PDB file of C-alpha atoms and ligand atoms in Angstrom:
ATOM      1  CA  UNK A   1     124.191  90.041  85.222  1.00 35.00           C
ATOM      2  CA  UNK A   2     121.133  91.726  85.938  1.00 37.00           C
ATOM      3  CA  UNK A   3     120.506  89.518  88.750  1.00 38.00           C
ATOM      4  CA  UNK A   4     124.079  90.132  90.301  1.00 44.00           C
ATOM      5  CA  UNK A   5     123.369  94.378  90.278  1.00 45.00           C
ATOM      6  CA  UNK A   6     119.680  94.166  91.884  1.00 45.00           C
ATOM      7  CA  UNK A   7     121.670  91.997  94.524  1.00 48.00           C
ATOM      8  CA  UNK A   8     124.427  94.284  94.766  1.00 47.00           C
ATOM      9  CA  UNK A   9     121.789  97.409  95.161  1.00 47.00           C
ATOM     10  CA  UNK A  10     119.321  94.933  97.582  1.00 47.00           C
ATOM     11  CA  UNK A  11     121.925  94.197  99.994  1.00 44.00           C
ATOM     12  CA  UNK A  12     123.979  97.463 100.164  1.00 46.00           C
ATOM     13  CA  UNK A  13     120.960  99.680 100.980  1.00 55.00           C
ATOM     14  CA  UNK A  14     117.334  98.995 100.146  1.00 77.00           C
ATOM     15  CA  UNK A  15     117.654 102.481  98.488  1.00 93.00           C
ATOM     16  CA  UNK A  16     115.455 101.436  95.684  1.00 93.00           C
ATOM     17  CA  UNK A  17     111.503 100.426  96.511  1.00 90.00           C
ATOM     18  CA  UNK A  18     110.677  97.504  93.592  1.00 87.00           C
ATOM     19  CA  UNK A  19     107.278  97.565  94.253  1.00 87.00           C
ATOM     20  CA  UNK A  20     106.687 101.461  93.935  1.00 89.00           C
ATOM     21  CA  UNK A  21     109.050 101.630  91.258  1.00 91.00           C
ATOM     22  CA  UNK A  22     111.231 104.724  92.615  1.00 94.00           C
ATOM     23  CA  UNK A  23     114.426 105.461  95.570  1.00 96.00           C
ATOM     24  CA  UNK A  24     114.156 105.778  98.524  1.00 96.00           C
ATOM     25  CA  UNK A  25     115.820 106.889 101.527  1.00 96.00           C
ATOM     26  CA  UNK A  26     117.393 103.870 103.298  1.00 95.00           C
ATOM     27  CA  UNK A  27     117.313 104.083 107.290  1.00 94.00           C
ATOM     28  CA  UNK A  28     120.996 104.267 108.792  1.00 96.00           C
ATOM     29  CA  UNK A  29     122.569 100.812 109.577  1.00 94.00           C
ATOM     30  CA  UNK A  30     122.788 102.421 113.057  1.00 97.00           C
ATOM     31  CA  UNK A  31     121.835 104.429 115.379  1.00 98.00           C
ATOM     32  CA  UNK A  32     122.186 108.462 114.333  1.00 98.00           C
ATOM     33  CA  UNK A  33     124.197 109.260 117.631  1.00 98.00           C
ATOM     34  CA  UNK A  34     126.311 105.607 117.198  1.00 98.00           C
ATOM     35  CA  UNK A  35     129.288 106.883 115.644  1.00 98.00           C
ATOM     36  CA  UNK A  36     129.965 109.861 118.291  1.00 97.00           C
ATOM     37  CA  UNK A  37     132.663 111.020 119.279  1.00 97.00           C
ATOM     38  CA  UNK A  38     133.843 110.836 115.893  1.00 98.00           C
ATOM     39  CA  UNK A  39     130.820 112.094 113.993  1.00 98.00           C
ATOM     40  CA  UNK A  40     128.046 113.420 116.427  1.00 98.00           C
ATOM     41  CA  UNK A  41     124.262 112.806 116.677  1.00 98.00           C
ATOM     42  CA  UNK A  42     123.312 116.477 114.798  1.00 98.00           C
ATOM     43  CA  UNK A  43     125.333 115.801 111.696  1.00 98.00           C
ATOM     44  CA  UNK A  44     124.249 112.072 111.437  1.00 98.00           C
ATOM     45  CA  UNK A  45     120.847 113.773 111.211  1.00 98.00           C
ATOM     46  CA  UNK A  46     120.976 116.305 109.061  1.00 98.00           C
ATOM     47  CA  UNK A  47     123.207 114.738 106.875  1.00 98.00           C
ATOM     48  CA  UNK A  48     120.790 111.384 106.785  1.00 98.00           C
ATOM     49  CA  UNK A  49     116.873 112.996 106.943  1.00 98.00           C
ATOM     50  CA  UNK A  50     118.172 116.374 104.958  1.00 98.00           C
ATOM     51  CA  UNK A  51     120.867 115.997 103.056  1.00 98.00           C
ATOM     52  CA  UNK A  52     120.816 112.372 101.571  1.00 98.00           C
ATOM     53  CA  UNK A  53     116.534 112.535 101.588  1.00 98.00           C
ATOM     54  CA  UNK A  54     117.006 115.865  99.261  1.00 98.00           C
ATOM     55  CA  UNK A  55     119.305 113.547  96.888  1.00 98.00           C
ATOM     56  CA  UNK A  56     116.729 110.353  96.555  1.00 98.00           C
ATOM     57  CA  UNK A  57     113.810 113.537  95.894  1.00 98.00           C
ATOM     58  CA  UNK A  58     115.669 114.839  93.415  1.00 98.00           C
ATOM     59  CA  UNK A  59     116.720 111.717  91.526  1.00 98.00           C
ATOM     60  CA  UNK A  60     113.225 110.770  91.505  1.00 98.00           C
ATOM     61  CA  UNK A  61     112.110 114.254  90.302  1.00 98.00           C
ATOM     62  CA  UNK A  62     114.173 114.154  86.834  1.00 98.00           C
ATOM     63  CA  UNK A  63     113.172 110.466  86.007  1.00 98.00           C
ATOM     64  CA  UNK A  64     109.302 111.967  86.431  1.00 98.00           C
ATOM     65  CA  UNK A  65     110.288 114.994  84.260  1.00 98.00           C
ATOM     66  CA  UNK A  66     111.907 112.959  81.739  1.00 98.00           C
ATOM     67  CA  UNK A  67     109.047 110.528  81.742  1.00 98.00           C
ATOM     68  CA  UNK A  68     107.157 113.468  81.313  1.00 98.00           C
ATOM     69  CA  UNK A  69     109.373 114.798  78.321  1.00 98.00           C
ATOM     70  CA  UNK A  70     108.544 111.693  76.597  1.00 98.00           C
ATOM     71  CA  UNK A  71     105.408 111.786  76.933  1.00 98.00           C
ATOM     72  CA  UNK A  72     105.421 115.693  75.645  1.00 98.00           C
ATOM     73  CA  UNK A  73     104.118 117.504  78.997  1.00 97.00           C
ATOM     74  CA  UNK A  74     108.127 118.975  78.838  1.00 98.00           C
ATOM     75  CA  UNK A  75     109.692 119.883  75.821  1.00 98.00           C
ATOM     76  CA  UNK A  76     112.735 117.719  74.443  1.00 98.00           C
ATOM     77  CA  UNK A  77     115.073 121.005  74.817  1.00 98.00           C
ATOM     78  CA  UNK A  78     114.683 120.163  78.641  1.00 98.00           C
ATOM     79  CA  UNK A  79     117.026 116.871  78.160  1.00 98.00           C
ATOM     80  CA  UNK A  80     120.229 118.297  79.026  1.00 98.00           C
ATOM     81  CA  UNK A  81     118.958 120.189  82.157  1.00 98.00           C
ATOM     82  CA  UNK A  82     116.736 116.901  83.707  1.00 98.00           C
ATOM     83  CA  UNK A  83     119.750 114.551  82.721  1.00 98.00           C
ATOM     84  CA  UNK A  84     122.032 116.575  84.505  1.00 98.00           C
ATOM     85  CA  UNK A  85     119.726 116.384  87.265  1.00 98.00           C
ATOM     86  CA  UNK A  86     119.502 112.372  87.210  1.00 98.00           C
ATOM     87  CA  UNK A  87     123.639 112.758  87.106  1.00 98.00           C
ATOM     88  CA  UNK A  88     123.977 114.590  90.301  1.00 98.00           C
ATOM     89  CA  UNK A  89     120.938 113.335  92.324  1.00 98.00           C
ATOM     90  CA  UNK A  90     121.386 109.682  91.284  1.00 97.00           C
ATOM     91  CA  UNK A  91     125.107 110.392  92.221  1.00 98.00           C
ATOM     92  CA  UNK A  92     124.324 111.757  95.450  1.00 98.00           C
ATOM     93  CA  UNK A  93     122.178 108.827  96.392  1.00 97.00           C
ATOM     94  CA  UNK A  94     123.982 106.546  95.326  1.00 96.00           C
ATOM     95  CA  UNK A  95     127.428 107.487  97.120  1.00 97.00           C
ATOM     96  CA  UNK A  96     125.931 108.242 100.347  1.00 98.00           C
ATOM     97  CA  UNK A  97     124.469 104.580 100.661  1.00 96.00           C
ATOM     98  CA  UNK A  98     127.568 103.675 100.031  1.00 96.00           C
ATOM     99  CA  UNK A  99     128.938 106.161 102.730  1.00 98.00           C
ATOM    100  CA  UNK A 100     126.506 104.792 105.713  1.00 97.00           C
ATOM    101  CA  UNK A 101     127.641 100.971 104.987  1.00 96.00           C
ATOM    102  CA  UNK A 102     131.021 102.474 104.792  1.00 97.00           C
ATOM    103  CA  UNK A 103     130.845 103.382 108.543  1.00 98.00           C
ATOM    104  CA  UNK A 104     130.516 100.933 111.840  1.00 98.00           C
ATOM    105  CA  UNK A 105     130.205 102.501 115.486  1.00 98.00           C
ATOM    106  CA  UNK A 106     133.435 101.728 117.195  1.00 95.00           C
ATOM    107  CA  UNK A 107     134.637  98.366 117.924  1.00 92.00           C
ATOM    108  CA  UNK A 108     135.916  95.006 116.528  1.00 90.00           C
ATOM    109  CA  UNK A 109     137.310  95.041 113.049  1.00 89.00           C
ATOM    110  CA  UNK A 110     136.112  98.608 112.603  1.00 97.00           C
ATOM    111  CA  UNK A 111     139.022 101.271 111.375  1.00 97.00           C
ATOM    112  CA  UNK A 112     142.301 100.568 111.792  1.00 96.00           C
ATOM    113  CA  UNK A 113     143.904  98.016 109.307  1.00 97.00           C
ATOM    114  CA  UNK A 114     141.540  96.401 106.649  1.00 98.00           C
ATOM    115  CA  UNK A 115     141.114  93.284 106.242  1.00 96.00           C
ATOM    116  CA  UNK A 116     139.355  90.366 104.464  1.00 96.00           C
ATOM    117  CA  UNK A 117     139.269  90.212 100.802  1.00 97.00           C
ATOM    118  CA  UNK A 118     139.639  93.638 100.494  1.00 98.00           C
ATOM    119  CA  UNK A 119     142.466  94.273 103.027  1.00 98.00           C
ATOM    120  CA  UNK A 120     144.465  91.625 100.053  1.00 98.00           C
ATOM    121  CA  UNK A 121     143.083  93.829  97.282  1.00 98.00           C
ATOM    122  CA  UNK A 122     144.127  97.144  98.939  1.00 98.00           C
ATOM    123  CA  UNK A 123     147.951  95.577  99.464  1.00 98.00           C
ATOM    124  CA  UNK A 124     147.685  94.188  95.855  1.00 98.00           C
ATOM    125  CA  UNK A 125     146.936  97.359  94.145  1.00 98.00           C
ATOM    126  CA  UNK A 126     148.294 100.157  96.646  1.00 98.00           C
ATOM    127  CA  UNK A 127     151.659  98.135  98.256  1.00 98.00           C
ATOM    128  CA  UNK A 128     149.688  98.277 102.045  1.00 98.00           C
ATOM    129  CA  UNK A 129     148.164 100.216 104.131  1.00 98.00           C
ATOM    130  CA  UNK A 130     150.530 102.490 104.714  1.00 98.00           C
ATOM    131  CA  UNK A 131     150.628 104.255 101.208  1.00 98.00           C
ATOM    132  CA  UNK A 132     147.010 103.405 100.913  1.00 98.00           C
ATOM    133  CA  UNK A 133     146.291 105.867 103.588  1.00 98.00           C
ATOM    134  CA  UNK A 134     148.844 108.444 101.929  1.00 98.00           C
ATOM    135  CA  UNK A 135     146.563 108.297  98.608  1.00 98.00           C
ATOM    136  CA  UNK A 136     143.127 108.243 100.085  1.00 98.00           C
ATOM    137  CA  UNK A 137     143.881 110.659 102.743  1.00 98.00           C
ATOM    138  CA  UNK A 138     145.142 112.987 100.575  1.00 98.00           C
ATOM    139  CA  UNK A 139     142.959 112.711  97.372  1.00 98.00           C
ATOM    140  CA  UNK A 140     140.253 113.240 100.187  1.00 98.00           C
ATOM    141  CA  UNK A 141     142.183 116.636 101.376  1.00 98.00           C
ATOM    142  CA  UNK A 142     142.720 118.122  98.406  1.00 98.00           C
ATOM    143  CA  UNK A 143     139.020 117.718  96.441  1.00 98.00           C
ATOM    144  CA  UNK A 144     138.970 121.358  95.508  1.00 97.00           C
ATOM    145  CA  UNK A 145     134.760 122.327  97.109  1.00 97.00           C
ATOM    146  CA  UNK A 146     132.559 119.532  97.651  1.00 98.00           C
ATOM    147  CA  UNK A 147     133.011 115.907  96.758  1.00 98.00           C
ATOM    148  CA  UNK A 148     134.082 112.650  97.942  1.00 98.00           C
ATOM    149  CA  UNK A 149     137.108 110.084  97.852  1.00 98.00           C
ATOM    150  CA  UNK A 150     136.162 106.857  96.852  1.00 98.00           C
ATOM    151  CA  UNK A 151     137.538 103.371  97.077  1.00 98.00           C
ATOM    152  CA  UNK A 152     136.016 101.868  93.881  1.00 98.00           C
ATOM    153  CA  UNK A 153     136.540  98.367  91.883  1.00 98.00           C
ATOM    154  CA  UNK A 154     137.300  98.830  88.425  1.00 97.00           C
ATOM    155  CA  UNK A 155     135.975  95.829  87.010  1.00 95.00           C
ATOM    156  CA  UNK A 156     137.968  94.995  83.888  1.00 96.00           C
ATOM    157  CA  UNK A 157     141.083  94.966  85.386  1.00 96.00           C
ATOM    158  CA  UNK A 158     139.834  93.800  88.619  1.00 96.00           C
ATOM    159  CA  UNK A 159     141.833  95.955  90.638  1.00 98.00           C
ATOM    160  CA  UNK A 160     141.206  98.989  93.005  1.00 98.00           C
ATOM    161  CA  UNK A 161     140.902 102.773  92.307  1.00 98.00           C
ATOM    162  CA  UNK A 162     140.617 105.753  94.379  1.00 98.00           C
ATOM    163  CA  UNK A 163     139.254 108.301  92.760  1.00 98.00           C
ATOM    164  CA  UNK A 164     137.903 111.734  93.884  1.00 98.00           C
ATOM    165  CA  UNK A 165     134.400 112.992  93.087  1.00 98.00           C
ATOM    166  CA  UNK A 166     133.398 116.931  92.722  1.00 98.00           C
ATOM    167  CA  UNK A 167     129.924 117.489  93.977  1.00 98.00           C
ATOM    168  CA  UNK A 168     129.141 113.929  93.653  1.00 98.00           C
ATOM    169  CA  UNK A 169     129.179 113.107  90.058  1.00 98.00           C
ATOM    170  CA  UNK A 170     132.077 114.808  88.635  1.00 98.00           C
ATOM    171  CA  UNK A 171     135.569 113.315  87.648  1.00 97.00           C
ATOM    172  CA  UNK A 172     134.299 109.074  87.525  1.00 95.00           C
ATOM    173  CA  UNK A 173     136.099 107.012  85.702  1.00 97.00           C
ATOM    174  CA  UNK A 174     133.196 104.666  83.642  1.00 96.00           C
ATOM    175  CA  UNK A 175     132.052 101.680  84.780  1.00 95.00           C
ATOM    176  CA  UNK A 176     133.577 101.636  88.300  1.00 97.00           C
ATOM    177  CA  UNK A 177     131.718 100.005  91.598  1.00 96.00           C
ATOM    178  CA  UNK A 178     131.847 102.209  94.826  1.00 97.00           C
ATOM    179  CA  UNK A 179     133.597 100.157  97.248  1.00 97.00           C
ATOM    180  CA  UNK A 180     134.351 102.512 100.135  1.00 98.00           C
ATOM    181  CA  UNK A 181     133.127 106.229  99.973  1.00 98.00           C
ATOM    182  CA  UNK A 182     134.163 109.184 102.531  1.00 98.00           C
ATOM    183  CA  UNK A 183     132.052 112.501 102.145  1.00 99.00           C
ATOM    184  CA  UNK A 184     134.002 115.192 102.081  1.00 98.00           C
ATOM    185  CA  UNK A 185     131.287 118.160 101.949  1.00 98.00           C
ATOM    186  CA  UNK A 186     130.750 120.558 104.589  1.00 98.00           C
ATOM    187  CA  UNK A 187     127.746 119.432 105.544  1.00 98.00           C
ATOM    188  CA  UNK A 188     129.312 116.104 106.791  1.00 98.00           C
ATOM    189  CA  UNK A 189     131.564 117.377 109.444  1.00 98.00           C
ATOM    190  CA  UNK A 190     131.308 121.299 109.692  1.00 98.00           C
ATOM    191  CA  UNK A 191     129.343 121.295 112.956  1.00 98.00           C
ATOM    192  CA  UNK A 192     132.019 119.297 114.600  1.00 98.00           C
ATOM    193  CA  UNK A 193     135.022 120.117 112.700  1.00 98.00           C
ATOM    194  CA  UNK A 194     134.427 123.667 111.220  1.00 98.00           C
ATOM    195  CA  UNK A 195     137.332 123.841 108.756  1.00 98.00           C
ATOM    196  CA  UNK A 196     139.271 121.428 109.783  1.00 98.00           C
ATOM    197  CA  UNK A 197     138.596 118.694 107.237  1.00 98.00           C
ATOM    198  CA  UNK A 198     141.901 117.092 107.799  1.00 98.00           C
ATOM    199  CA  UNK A 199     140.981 116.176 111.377  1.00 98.00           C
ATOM    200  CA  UNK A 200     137.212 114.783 109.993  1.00 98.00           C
ATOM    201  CA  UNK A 201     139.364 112.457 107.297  1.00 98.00           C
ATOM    202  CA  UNK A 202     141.794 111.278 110.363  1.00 98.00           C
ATOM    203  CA  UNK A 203     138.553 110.710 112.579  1.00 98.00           C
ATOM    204  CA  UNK A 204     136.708 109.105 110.086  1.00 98.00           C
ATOM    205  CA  UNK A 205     139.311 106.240 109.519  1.00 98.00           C
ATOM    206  CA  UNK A 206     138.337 105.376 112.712  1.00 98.00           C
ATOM    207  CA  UNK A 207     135.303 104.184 111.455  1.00 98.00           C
ATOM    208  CA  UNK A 208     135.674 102.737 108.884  1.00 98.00           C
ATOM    209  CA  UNK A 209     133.401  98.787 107.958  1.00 97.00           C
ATOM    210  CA  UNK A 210     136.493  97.079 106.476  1.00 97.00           C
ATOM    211  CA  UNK A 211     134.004  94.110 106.416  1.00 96.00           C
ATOM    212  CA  UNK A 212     131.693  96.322 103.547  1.00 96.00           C
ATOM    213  CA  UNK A 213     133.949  96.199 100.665  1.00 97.00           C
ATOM    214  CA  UNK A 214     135.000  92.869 101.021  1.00 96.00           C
ATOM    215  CA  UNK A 215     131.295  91.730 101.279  1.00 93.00           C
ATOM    216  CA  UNK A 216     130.670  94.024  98.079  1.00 92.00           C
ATOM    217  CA  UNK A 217     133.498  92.354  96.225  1.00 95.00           C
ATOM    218  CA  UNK A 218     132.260  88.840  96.701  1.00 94.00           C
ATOM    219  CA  UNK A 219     129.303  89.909  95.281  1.00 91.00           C
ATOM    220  CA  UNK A 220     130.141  92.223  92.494  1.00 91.00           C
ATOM    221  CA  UNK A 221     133.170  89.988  91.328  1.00 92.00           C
ATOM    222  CA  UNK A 222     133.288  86.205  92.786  1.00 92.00           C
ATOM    223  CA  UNK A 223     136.146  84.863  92.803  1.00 88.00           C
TER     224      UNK A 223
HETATM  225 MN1  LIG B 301     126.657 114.167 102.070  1.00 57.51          MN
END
């Protein structure tokens, strides 16, 4: 088992350094200005160096504080505060190296229908694409301030989910694997898209790496 999730995390991003023992950012699977016109250079940057960079700093802040709290440089009472710290950062890292593999510049097998293993799962558990797209699209519409929607694996049933996410941690259902993940906070698409978040969501499913879930499904449950 433990073998399986260090794969799972090795493949899907490198966002974890073994040998220092702490996250780290992952470089895009891309170029930043590859998945223009749909998302341009600017955002890819911000969103990558600032945004996600801010996430793995933070995540690695509250482990050090509450390394620190057990070793009694912090006092216990700051448990609740650092934990929800580790929630959110380790949330926000984690979904956005989920987001990156989630995208492919333009071309072959990218957006459009899925396909593979997970293109079987998706007309298993949502009756095709076409009401898959209602669901998604919409639970990524409607996430009342800033969150995600999210493709996930729920792994007892072995089906598919999609579930929103406030900020980044908020409204999970335990125990599920991020299969598919579509940022829907300002700073991924205000530049280009001001308010129009609907227009981002359409734009986006032109991007999406229908080959990423399927490759994360192999690995996380083998058929
Ligand atoms: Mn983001």
């Amino acid at each position: 088992m433990t073998t399986m999730i260090q794969d799972v995390v090795h493949d899907t991003a490198a966002g974890w350094d073994a040998a220092k023992g702490e996250y780290v950012l992952p470089p895009l699977p891309y170029d930043y200005a590859a998945l223009e016109p749909y998302i341009d250079e600017q955002t890819m940057r911000l969103h990558h160096d600032i945004h996600h960079a801010g996430y793995v700093k933070g995540l690695n802040a509250a482990l050090k504080g509450l390394e620190e709290m057990r070793a009694g440089v912090r006092p216990p009472s700051e448990v609740g505060d650092l934990t929800r710290r580790l929630s959110f950062h380790g949330s926000g890292h984690f979904l956005h190296v989920v987001f990156w593999n989630s995208m492919a510049p333009p071309g072959k097998g990218v957006g459009g229908e899925a396909h593979g293993r997970v293109g079987e799962a998706i007309d298993r558990d949502f009756g095709g694409m076409t009401p898959f797209r209602v669901q998604f699209k919409s639970a990524a519409a409607q996430v009342e301030g800033s969150g995600w929607a999210i493709l996930a694996l729920e792994p007892v049933s072995g089906r598919l989910m999609i579930l929103q996410a406030e900020k980044h941690q908020n409204l999970s259902v335990w125990g599920v694997v991020p299969l598919l993940s579509l940022d829907v906070w300002e700073h991924a698409y205000y530049l280009r898209y001001q308010n129009r978040r609907a227009d981002y969501i359409d734009a986006w499913l032109n991007l999406v790496n229908w080959d990423f879930p399927s490759q994360h499904l192999d690995r996380v449950l083998p058929r």
